[in-house]
Short mmCIF file of C-alpha atoms in Angstrom, two decimals:
data_model
loop_
_atom_site.label_atom_id
_atom_site.label_comp_id
_atom_site.label_asym_id
_atom_site.label_seq_id
_atom_site.Cartn_x
_atom_site.Cartn_y
_atom_site.Cartn_z
CA MET F 1 48.86 -4.24 -2.85
CA ASN F 2 50.58 -7.54 -3.54
CA TYR F 3 48.88 -10.66 -2.20
CA VAL F 4 51.14 -12.85 -0.06
CA PRO F 5 49.95 -16.50 0.20
CA GLY F 6 49.19 -17.53 3.75
CA LYS F 7 48.82 -13.97 5.03
CA GLY F 8 45.85 -11.63 5.28
CA VAL F 9 42.25 -12.54 4.55
CA ASP F 10 41.67 -16.03 3.18
CA TRP F 11 39.97 -15.87 -0.22
CA ARG F 12 37.76 -18.83 0.72
CA GLU F 13 36.24 -16.85 3.57
CA GLU F 14 35.57 -13.85 1.34
CA TYR F 15 34.10 -16.03 -1.40
CA ALA F 16 31.78 -17.79 1.07
CA TYR F 17 30.80 -14.40 2.48
CA ALA F 18 30.01 -12.91 -0.95
CA ILE F 19 28.09 -15.91 -2.28
CA GLY F 20 26.60 -16.60 1.15
CA ILE F 21 24.76 -13.28 1.27
CA GLN F 22 23.04 -14.17 -2.01
CA ALA F 23 22.28 -17.69 -0.74
CA TYR F 24 20.80 -16.31 2.49
CA VAL F 25 18.50 -13.90 0.67
CA PHE F 26 17.43 -16.71 -1.67
CA GLY F 27 17.01 -19.38 1.00
CA TYR F 28 15.54 -17.49 3.95
CA PRO F 29 11.91 -18.59 3.26
CA TRP F 30 12.97 -22.20 3.93
CA VAL F 31 14.44 -21.18 7.30
CA HIS F 32 11.38 -19.17 8.29
CA GLY F 33 8.93 -21.76 7.01
CA ALA F 34 10.61 -24.66 8.82
CA THR F 35 10.75 -22.62 12.03
CA ILE F 36 7.09 -21.61 11.93
CA ARG F 37 6.04 -25.15 11.00
CA TYR F 38 7.84 -26.55 14.04
CA GLN F 39 6.36 -23.90 16.34
CA TRP F 40 2.80 -24.30 15.15
CA ILE F 41 2.80 -28.09 15.12
CA THR F 42 4.71 -28.82 18.34
CA GLN F 43 4.54 -25.76 20.62
CA ASN F 44 1.23 -25.15 22.41
CA ILE F 45 1.76 -21.58 23.63
CA ASN F 46 -1.76 -20.17 24.15
CA ASP F 47 -5.21 -20.08 22.55
CA ASP F 48 -4.26 -17.17 20.30
CA THR F 49 -1.25 -18.91 18.76
CA ALA F 50 -1.63 -21.52 16.04
CA TYR F 51 -1.24 -25.12 17.26
CA MET F 52 -2.33 -28.09 15.16
CA PRO F 53 -1.20 -31.54 14.01
CA VAL F 54 -0.07 -32.13 10.43
CA ASP F 55 -3.01 -32.15 7.97
CA HIS F 56 -5.35 -30.48 10.47
CA PHE F 57 -6.70 -26.94 10.60
CA TRP F 58 -6.21 -24.62 13.54
CA HIS F 59 -9.06 -22.12 13.68
CA ALA F 60 -8.55 -18.85 15.53
CA PRO F 61 -10.96 -18.56 18.47
CA ARG F 62 -11.24 -14.80 18.14
CA LEU F 63 -10.07 -11.89 16.04
CA VAL F 64 -6.39 -11.15 16.58
CA THR F 65 -5.73 -8.63 19.36
CA ALA F 66 -2.66 -7.20 21.08
CA ARG F 67 -2.29 -10.56 22.87
CA TRP F 68 -0.81 -11.93 19.63
CA ARG F 69 2.95 -11.31 19.79
CA ASP F 70 4.23 -13.41 16.86
CA GLY F 71 4.44 -10.44 14.49
CA GLY F 72 3.50 -11.04 10.88
CA THR F 73 1.22 -7.97 10.63
CA PRO F 74 -2.01 -9.91 11.35
CA ASN F 75 -5.34 -8.50 10.26
CA ASN F 76 -8.25 -7.64 12.53
CA ASP F 77 -10.91 -8.26 9.88
CA THR F 78 -11.01 -12.02 9.47
CA LEU F 79 -10.68 -15.17 11.52
CA TYR F 80 -7.65 -17.20 10.52
CA SER F 81 -7.62 -20.90 9.65
CA LEU F 82 -4.09 -22.30 9.33
CA ALA F 83 -2.73 -25.71 8.37
CA TRP F 84 0.50 -27.41 7.35
CA VAL F 85 -0.08 -30.30 4.97
CA ASP F 86 2.32 -33.11 4.04
CA LEU F 87 1.99 -34.03 0.37
CA SER F 88 5.07 -36.25 0.18
CA LYS F 89 3.09 -39.51 0.07
CA GLU F 90 -0.37 -38.56 -1.22
CA PRO F 91 -2.70 -35.66 -1.94
CA VAL F 92 -4.79 -34.04 0.76
CA ILE F 93 -8.37 -33.07 -0.09
CA LEU F 94 -9.73 -29.73 1.11
CA HIS F 95 -13.48 -29.48 1.67
CA VAL F 96 -15.16 -26.09 1.94
CA PRO F 97 -18.86 -25.44 2.66
CA ASP F 98 -21.28 -23.11 0.96
CA THR F 99 -20.42 -19.76 2.55
CA GLY F 100 -23.39 -17.84 1.17
CA GLU F 101 -22.32 -14.26 0.53
CA ARG F 102 -19.56 -14.28 3.14
CA TYR F 103 -16.09 -13.43 1.86
CA TYR F 104 -13.50 -16.12 2.49
CA THR F 105 -10.24 -17.16 0.93
CA ILE F 106 -7.82 -20.03 1.48
CA GLN F 107 -4.35 -19.25 0.19
CA LEU F 108 -2.02 -22.19 -0.57
CA THR F 109 1.73 -21.64 -0.49
CA GLY F 110 4.84 -23.77 -0.88
CA MET F 111 7.86 -23.82 1.41
CA ASP F 112 9.33 -21.06 -0.75
CA SER F 113 6.51 -18.79 0.59
CA ASP F 114 4.98 -18.28 -2.88
CA ASN F 115 1.34 -19.00 -3.67
CA PHE F 116 0.42 -21.85 -6.00
CA ALA F 117 -3.39 -21.94 -5.65
CA TYR F 118 -6.46 -20.33 -4.09
CA VAL F 119 -9.87 -21.53 -2.97
CA GLY F 120 -12.40 -18.86 -2.07
CA GLN F 121 -14.96 -16.32 -3.14
CA ARG F 122 -12.81 -14.72 -5.84
CA SER F 123 -11.12 -17.86 -7.19
CA THR F 124 -13.67 -20.69 -6.92
CA GLY F 125 -16.89 -19.03 -5.72
CA ASN F 126 -18.93 -19.44 -2.56
CA LYS F 127 -20.48 -22.84 -3.28
CA ALA F 128 -19.35 -25.98 -1.44
CA GLY F 129 -16.53 -27.92 -3.05
CA ASN F 130 -13.77 -30.51 -2.69
CA TYR F 131 -10.28 -29.63 -3.89
CA ALA F 132 -7.22 -31.88 -4.15
CA ILE F 133 -3.90 -30.44 -2.95
CA VAL F 134 -1.23 -32.48 -4.73
CA GLY F 135 2.54 -32.58 -4.40
CA PRO F 136 5.01 -31.75 -7.17
CA ASP F 137 5.47 -35.33 -8.43
CA TRP F 138 2.11 -36.97 -7.77
CA LYS F 139 0.47 -38.94 -10.57
CA GLY F 140 -2.89 -40.62 -10.13
CA VAL F 141 -6.66 -40.48 -10.46
CA LEU F 142 -8.81 -38.40 -8.14
CA PRO F 143 -12.25 -39.44 -6.86
CA LYS F 144 -15.36 -38.16 -8.58
CA GLY F 145 -16.41 -34.74 -7.33
CA VAL F 146 -12.86 -33.69 -6.38
CA THR F 147 -11.23 -30.88 -8.35
CA ALA F 148 -7.44 -30.83 -8.70
CA LEU F 149 -5.71 -27.58 -7.79
CA PRO F 150 -2.42 -26.57 -9.43
CA PRO F 151 0.30 -28.73 -7.80
CA SER F 152 2.34 -27.51 -4.87
CA PRO F 153 5.96 -26.76 -5.82
CA THR F 154 7.13 -28.49 -2.62
CA PRO F 155 6.09 -31.64 -0.67
CA TRP F 156 4.97 -29.46 2.26
CA ALA F 157 2.42 -26.67 1.86
CA LEU F 158 0.90 -24.04 4.12
CA LEU F 159 -2.80 -23.18 3.98
CA TRP F 160 -3.72 -19.71 5.17
CA GLY F 161 -7.49 -19.20 5.40
CA ARG F 162 -9.34 -15.98 6.12
CA THR F 163 -13.05 -15.82 6.93
CA LEU F 164 -14.62 -12.37 7.07
CA VAL F 165 -16.19 -11.18 10.33
CA ASN F 166 -18.75 -8.38 10.18
CA GLY F 167 -18.49 -7.12 13.73
CA THR F 168 -18.17 -8.87 17.08
CA GLU F 169 -21.71 -10.19 17.00
CA ASP F 170 -20.90 -12.00 13.72
CA ILE F 171 -18.07 -14.09 15.19
CA PRO F 172 -20.24 -17.16 16.02
CA ALA F 173 -21.62 -17.29 12.47
CA ALA F 174 -18.13 -16.89 10.99
CA LYS F 175 -16.85 -19.69 13.23
CA ALA F 176 -19.68 -21.95 12.09
CA VAL F 177 -18.44 -21.51 8.52
CA MET F 178 -14.73 -21.99 9.08
CA HIS F 179 -15.13 -25.04 11.30
CA GLN F 180 -16.52 -26.78 8.22
CA TYR F 181 -13.18 -26.43 6.39
CA GLN F 182 -11.82 -29.99 6.42
CA LEU F 183 -8.64 -31.75 5.35
CA THR F 184 -8.59 -35.46 4.45
CA PRO F 185 -5.67 -37.47 3.02
CA LEU F 186 -6.68 -39.20 -0.20
CA SER F 187 -6.34 -42.68 1.37
CA LEU F 188 -9.05 -41.79 3.92
CA TRP F 189 -11.40 -40.01 1.51
CA GLY F 190 -14.91 -41.44 1.49
CA LYS F 191 -14.31 -43.78 4.43
CA THR F 192 -17.00 -43.69 7.10
CA ASN F 193 -15.84 -42.29 10.46
CA ALA F 194 -12.27 -42.04 9.23
CA ARG F 195 -9.99 -40.04 11.56
CA VAL F 196 -6.95 -38.20 10.30
CA PRO F 197 -3.95 -39.22 12.47
CA GLU F 198 -2.64 -36.52 14.80
CA ARG F 199 0.97 -36.33 13.66
CA ARG F 200 3.43 -33.91 15.21
CA ASP F 201 6.65 -35.51 13.96
CA VAL F 202 8.33 -32.52 12.36
CA TRP F 203 11.99 -31.78 12.92
CA ALA F 204 13.20 -28.82 14.95
CA PRO F 205 15.25 -26.02 13.36
CA VAL F 206 18.77 -25.55 14.67
CA ASP F 207 18.95 -22.93 17.43
CA PRO F 208 20.90 -19.78 16.38
CA ALA F 209 21.60 -19.07 20.06
CA THR F 210 23.81 -22.14 20.29
CA ASP F 211 25.16 -22.52 16.74
CA PRO F 212 26.34 -19.61 14.52
CA LEU F 213 25.72 -21.82 11.46
CA ALA F 214 22.18 -22.62 12.58
CA HIS F 215 20.29 -20.92 9.77
CA TRP F 216 22.45 -22.62 7.15
CA LYS F 217 21.84 -26.03 8.69
CA THR F 218 18.10 -25.41 8.89
CA MET F 219 18.08 -24.11 5.32
CA ASN F 220 19.95 -27.15 3.99
CA ARG F 221 17.65 -29.60 5.72
CA ALA F 222 14.52 -27.74 4.63
CA MET F 223 15.74 -27.57 1.02
CA THR F 224 16.60 -31.27 1.06
CA GLU F 225 13.03 -31.99 2.16
CA ASN F 226 11.49 -29.32 -0.09
CA PRO F 227 13.80 -28.74 -3.09
CA PRO F 228 13.70 -25.33 -4.79
CA ALA F 229 12.35 -25.05 -8.30
CA GLU F 230 14.27 -26.68 -11.13
CA ARG F 231 14.47 -23.27 -12.79
CA ASP F 232 16.91 -22.25 -10.03
CA ALA F 233 19.35 -25.11 -10.71
CA THR F 234 22.15 -22.78 -11.83
CA LEU F 235 21.93 -20.73 -8.65
CA LEU F 236 21.91 -23.87 -6.52
CA LYS F 237 25.00 -25.12 -8.31
CA VAL F 238 26.82 -21.94 -7.29
CA PHE F 239 25.53 -22.13 -3.70
CA ALA F 240 26.70 -25.74 -3.46
CA THR F 241 30.32 -24.55 -3.81
CA ILE F 242 30.01 -23.11 -0.29
CA GLY F 243 27.99 -25.99 1.14
CA ILE F 244 24.49 -24.56 0.75
CA GLY F 245 21.49 -26.30 -0.83
CA PRO F 246 19.71 -29.65 -0.99
CA GLY F 247 21.84 -32.47 0.39
CA MET F 248 24.65 -30.14 1.51
CA ASP F 249 26.37 -30.05 4.93
CA VAL F 250 28.15 -26.90 6.10
CA ASP F 251 30.00 -28.86 8.79
CA LYS F 252 31.96 -30.56 6.00
CA MET F 253 33.26 -27.25 4.66
CA ASP F 254 36.69 -25.87 5.53
CA GLU F 255 37.09 -23.43 8.40
CA PRO F 256 37.52 -20.28 6.25
CA THR F 257 34.29 -21.09 4.38
CA ARG F 258 32.43 -21.57 7.64
CA ARG F 259 33.73 -18.23 8.91
CA GLY F 260 32.50 -16.55 5.74
CA LEU F 261 29.08 -18.19 6.11
CA ILE F 262 28.74 -16.99 9.69
CA ARG F 263 29.39 -13.43 8.52
CA ALA F 264 27.06 -13.84 5.54
CA ALA F 265 24.16 -15.00 7.73
CA ARG F 266 24.52 -11.93 9.94
CA GLU F 267 24.67 -9.59 6.96
CA GLY F 268 21.90 -11.39 5.08
CA TRP F 269 19.61 -11.06 8.10
CA ARG F 270 20.43 -7.36 8.35
CA ILE F 271 19.66 -6.84 4.66
CA LEU F 272 16.30 -8.61 4.83
CA ASN F 273 15.29 -6.62 7.90
CA ALA F 274 16.32 -3.39 6.19
CA THR F 275 14.15 -4.11 3.15
CA ALA F 276 11.19 -4.53 5.49
CA SER F 277 11.30 -0.84 6.42
CA THR F 278 12.30 0.70 3.07
CA ALA F 279 10.49 1.42 -0.16
CA TYR F 280 12.32 -1.34 -2.04
CA HIS F 281 10.17 -2.38 -5.03
CA MET F 282 7.31 -0.25 -3.71
CA LYS F 283 5.59 2.57 -5.55
CA THR F 284 5.62 5.60 -3.23
CA LEU F 285 2.73 8.04 -3.47
CA PRO F 286 2.29 11.66 -2.42
CA GLY F 287 1.39 11.74 1.26
CA GLY F 288 3.63 8.83 2.25
CA TRP F 289 1.64 5.77 1.15
CA ARG F 290 3.39 2.91 -0.65
CA TYR F 291 1.99 0.09 -2.75
CA SER F 292 3.12 -3.43 -2.03
CA PRO F 293 5.32 -4.90 -4.80
CA THR F 294 3.53 -6.16 -7.90
CA THR F 295 5.39 -9.47 -7.56
CA PHE F 296 3.89 -10.20 -4.12
CA GLY F 297 2.72 -13.79 -3.80
CA ARG F 298 4.49 -14.98 -6.97
CA THR F 299 8.06 -13.72 -6.54
CA THR F 300 9.88 -16.87 -7.71
CA PRO F 301 8.85 -16.67 -11.39
CA ALA F 302 10.02 -13.05 -11.34
CA ASP F 303 13.39 -13.98 -9.71
CA ASP F 304 12.51 -11.36 -7.09
CA PHE F 305 14.30 -13.07 -4.24
CA LEU F 306 14.90 -9.95 -2.14
CA VAL F 307 11.17 -9.20 -2.03
CA ARG F 308 10.48 -12.89 -1.38
CA GLY F 309 12.87 -13.13 1.54
CA GLY F 310 12.41 -9.71 3.13
CA LEU F 311 9.05 -8.15 2.37
CA GLN F 312 7.11 -11.37 1.84
CA SER F 313 8.53 -14.11 4.05
CA LEU F 314 10.13 -12.20 6.92
CA ILE F 315 7.33 -9.68 7.39
CA GLY F 316 4.26 -11.79 6.81
CA LEU F 317 5.41 -15.38 6.11
CA VAL F 318 3.12 -15.26 3.07
CA ALA F 319 1.59 -12.56 0.85
CA ASN F 320 -1.59 -12.55 -1.19
CA ASP F 321 -1.63 -12.22 -4.97
CA PRO F 322 -2.62 -8.66 -5.95
CA ALA F 323 -5.84 -9.99 -7.50
CA GLU F 324 -6.86 -11.21 -4.01
CA SER F 325 -5.71 -8.24 -1.99
CA ILE F 326 -3.50 -5.19 -2.29
CA TYR F 327 -1.92 -3.59 0.76
CA LEU F 328 -0.69 -0.03 0.96
CA SER F 329 1.56 1.01 3.84
CA ALA F 330 2.28 4.39 5.40
CA ARG F 331 5.18 5.11 7.75
CA THR F 332 5.31 8.89 7.38
CA ASP F 333 2.89 11.81 7.41
CA THR F 334 2.38 14.35 4.62
CA GLN F 335 5.47 16.22 5.85
CA GLY F 336 7.67 13.13 5.54
CA ARG F 337 8.00 12.66 9.32
CA MET F 338 7.78 9.22 10.92
CA LEU F 339 4.34 8.47 12.32
CA ASP F 340 4.62 9.11 16.04
CA GLY F 341 2.20 7.78 18.66
CA ASP F 342 2.61 10.95 20.68
CA ARG F 343 1.17 13.07 17.86
CA ARG F 344 -2.44 13.51 16.72
CA TYR F 345 -3.25 12.88 13.06
CA VAL F 346 -6.25 13.26 10.79
CA MET F 347 -6.87 11.16 7.67
CA HIS F 348 -9.67 12.58 5.51
CA PHE F 349 -11.21 10.74 2.55
CA ALA F 350 -13.23 12.79 0.09
CA ALA F 351 -16.58 11.23 -0.80
CA ASP F 352 -15.16 9.88 -4.07
CA GLN F 353 -11.82 8.77 -2.55
CA LEU F 354 -12.83 5.63 -0.63
CA PRO F 355 -11.07 2.47 -1.85
CA ASP F 356 -12.68 0.58 -4.74
CA THR F 357 -13.07 -3.05 -3.67
CA LYS F 358 -15.43 -5.91 -4.43
CA ALA F 359 -15.04 -7.36 -0.91
CA PHE F 360 -13.90 -4.92 1.81
CA TRP F 361 -11.20 -2.53 2.97
CA SER F 362 -9.67 -1.65 6.33
CA ILE F 363 -6.90 0.45 7.89
CA THR F 364 -4.86 -1.25 10.61
CA LEU F 365 -2.22 0.22 12.94
CA TYR F 366 0.99 -1.60 13.95
CA ALA F 367 4.06 -1.07 16.08
CA TYR F 368 7.41 -1.66 14.40
CA ASP F 369 7.55 -5.19 15.82
CA ARG F 370 4.65 -5.92 13.41
CA ASN F 371 2.16 -6.47 16.24
CA PHE F 372 -0.85 -4.46 17.39
CA ILE F 373 -0.45 -1.75 20.02
CA ASP F 374 -2.49 -2.32 23.17
CA ASN F 375 -5.09 0.40 23.74
CA PRO F 376 -7.98 1.05 26.15
CA ILE F 377 -10.78 0.37 23.65
CA ASP F 378 -9.21 -2.73 22.01
CA ARG F 379 -9.52 -1.20 18.56
CA TYR F 380 -6.81 -2.04 16.05
CA SER F 381 -8.48 -1.27 12.73
CA LEU F 382 -11.27 0.68 11.08
CA GLY F 383 -12.90 -0.05 7.74
CA ASP F 384 -16.00 -0.12 5.63
CA ARG F 385 -17.66 -2.67 7.95
CA SER F 386 -16.88 -0.85 11.22
CA PRO F 387 -20.27 -0.07 12.83
CA SER F 388 -18.80 2.86 14.76
CA LEU F 389 -17.71 4.83 11.69
CA LYS F 390 -19.68 7.96 10.88
CA LYS F 391 -19.31 9.67 7.53
CA ASP F 392 -19.05 13.43 7.17
CA ALA F 393 -22.05 15.46 6.05
CA ASP F 394 -20.69 15.60 2.49
CA GLY F 395 -20.22 11.81 2.30
CA GLY F 396 -16.50 11.91 3.05
CA LEU F 397 -14.84 10.12 5.94
CA THR F 398 -12.49 11.46 8.62
CA ILE F 399 -10.39 9.12 10.77
CA TYR F 400 -8.58 10.34 13.89
CA ILE F 401 -5.30 8.58 14.62
CA GLN F 402 -3.93 9.58 18.01
CA PRO F 403 -3.11 8.24 21.49
CA ASP F 404 -6.11 9.71 23.31
CA SER F 405 -9.80 10.09 22.52
CA PRO F 406 -10.69 12.87 20.05
CA GLY F 407 -13.91 13.43 22.01
CA ALA F 408 -17.11 11.48 22.52
CA ASP F 409 -18.64 12.72 19.25
CA LYS F 410 -15.61 11.53 17.22
CA GLU F 411 -14.63 8.41 19.15
CA GLY F 412 -16.32 6.08 16.67
CA ASN F 413 -13.78 7.25 14.06
CA TRP F 414 -10.79 6.98 16.41
CA LEU F 415 -7.89 4.61 15.70
CA PRO F 416 -5.70 4.60 18.84
CA SER F 417 -1.94 4.92 18.30
CA GLY F 418 -0.45 4.56 21.80
CA LYS F 419 2.01 6.98 23.35
CA GLY F 420 5.71 6.28 23.14
CA ASN F 421 5.47 4.25 19.92
CA TYR F 422 6.40 4.89 16.35
CA PHE F 423 3.85 3.13 14.21
CA TYR F 424 2.79 2.39 10.65
CA LEU F 425 -0.50 1.77 8.89
CA LEU F 426 -1.67 -0.85 6.42
CA LEU F 427 -4.59 -0.13 4.12
CA ARG F 428 -5.93 -3.55 3.10
CA THR F 429 -8.13 -3.86 0.04
CA TYR F 430 -9.70 -7.25 -0.72
CA ILE F 431 -10.65 -8.11 -4.29
CA PRO F 432 -9.39 -4.69 -5.37
CA GLY F 433 -10.83 -2.75 -8.28
CA LYS F 434 -9.00 -1.53 -11.37
CA SER F 435 -7.61 1.70 -9.91
CA LEU F 436 -5.89 -0.31 -7.19
CA LEU F 437 -4.66 -3.03 -9.53
CA ASP F 438 -3.20 -0.31 -11.76
CA GLN F 439 -1.65 1.38 -8.68
CA ALA F 440 -3.44 4.57 -9.70
CA TYR F 441 -5.51 5.00 -6.54
CA VAL F 442 -4.04 7.50 -4.03
CA PRO F 443 -5.30 7.40 -0.42
CA PRO F 444 -5.21 10.57 1.66
CA GLY F 445 -2.07 11.21 3.68
CA LEU F 446 -1.96 11.81 7.42
CA THR F 447 -1.83 15.44 8.52
CA GLU F 448 -0.99 16.51 12.05
CA ALA F 449 -3.97 17.96 13.86
CA ALA F 450 -3.77 21.24 15.71
CA GLN F 451 -2.78 20.63 19.33
#
C-alpha cells in the first residue's frame, strides 16, 4: 500500500504509541510510588491504612485482615512498619532495638521499587543498632556509632518493616519491639528532646479520571524528582523523543504524539495487569505452584523492567530479595483448573516435605483483587507458627482449603476460601534454605476432595 502524506494514520502517533508502551512498562513504578506516597502521607482513611508524616513510621495496630482493601497481597504473619523518607537534603538515621530472637526485617527501596539495603535478623542481626540512610549524592561524615547503609538510588526511599507475631497473644510484645524503630534526620541526631517535624507536603499525582495523560504527567514529575539510574540514560534519551522522562512535559508535544501516548498508557496498563496473572519469568512446578522470579527485589540491574513494573510494583509495590524471602504462588489445582472457592481442596505435605526455612513459612489465601477474603473465623493464613495446626500421625500435615468447615476435628487445619470467589495461594518462606533458593523444592498441589 502506498503511503499518501496527510492521509491515514499519522506516523507520529504510531511512533509515540510504540515507544510509549516501552516507556510505560519502564516508568510505572514511579507512577505507583508517587501515588502511594501521596495516599499514605496525606490521606487518613482508617486505622488499618498507612498514614504518617515524612520521616516518620506508621506502625500497624493489628495484623492485616479483610478490612484492608488496598491490595498488595499483604501478609498475615507480621506487623507492618512503613515510612517514606526524604533524603534530598540530608541522611536519615534508622534506630532499631535489640529484638532478642524475634524475626524482623526492614526493607529499603528506591522510587524505582527495587531494594538497596536491609536491616534485620538476616542482614544485620538482632542486636540494637543505628543505620544511616543516605541519598544518591550525599557526601559527609557520620556520627560515631552510626553505620552507613548502601546509598538509596533516589532522593526518596520507602521503608517496609515486618515484625513477626507468634499468635494473637504475642501482638503486644511485637508492638513493643516495633514502636522502638525510630527515624531521625542527621541534623537532629543526638539533640536532647529533638522532635522530627511533621511534614505532609508531598505533591498529588494527576487524576486519570480527569486527564487521559495523567500517568505520563505523574511519571515525568516523579522522575524529575527521583531520576532513574544513569545506566538507563540511553533508554531515557529515546523516551524523551515522545516527551517522557525527567524534565519532560507531554503537554508540549504535538497532538498526534499525545494521542499515541494516551493509547500507550491504556495498553501498557493492560500488559502490566496481564503479567500479574501469568507465569511470566516464573518457574512452574508440577501441581500448579510457581516460583517468584529470581530477579525479584533487584530487577533494575537485570534490565527486567516487565517484572519490575508488573509483578513487583503493581502487585506488591515492593518485593523482597530471594535471600530474605521466596514466595511461591498457586492459581490452579493438580488438574490445571482455576482454584474455585466453591470447591473443597486438600493440600497434604509428607513429613519430609515441609518448607526448609531459617525463620518461618505460611500459606495465605487471596481473592484476585489481591486482598483477603472475609470469612467467619477471620483466618487468612496457616503456617508453622499456627497454634491450631495438628500434624498427621506420620508427621505429615494436611490443610483443608474450602468454603465451609471440614468438621470440628479438622477445623484447626482449615483455611477458608469463601464461596463465589476464584482465589490463589501464596506460600511465603522467610530466610529460605538451599532447596528453595535453588528452586528445587516442590510443595504439594491442591487436589479436590470428594464431595
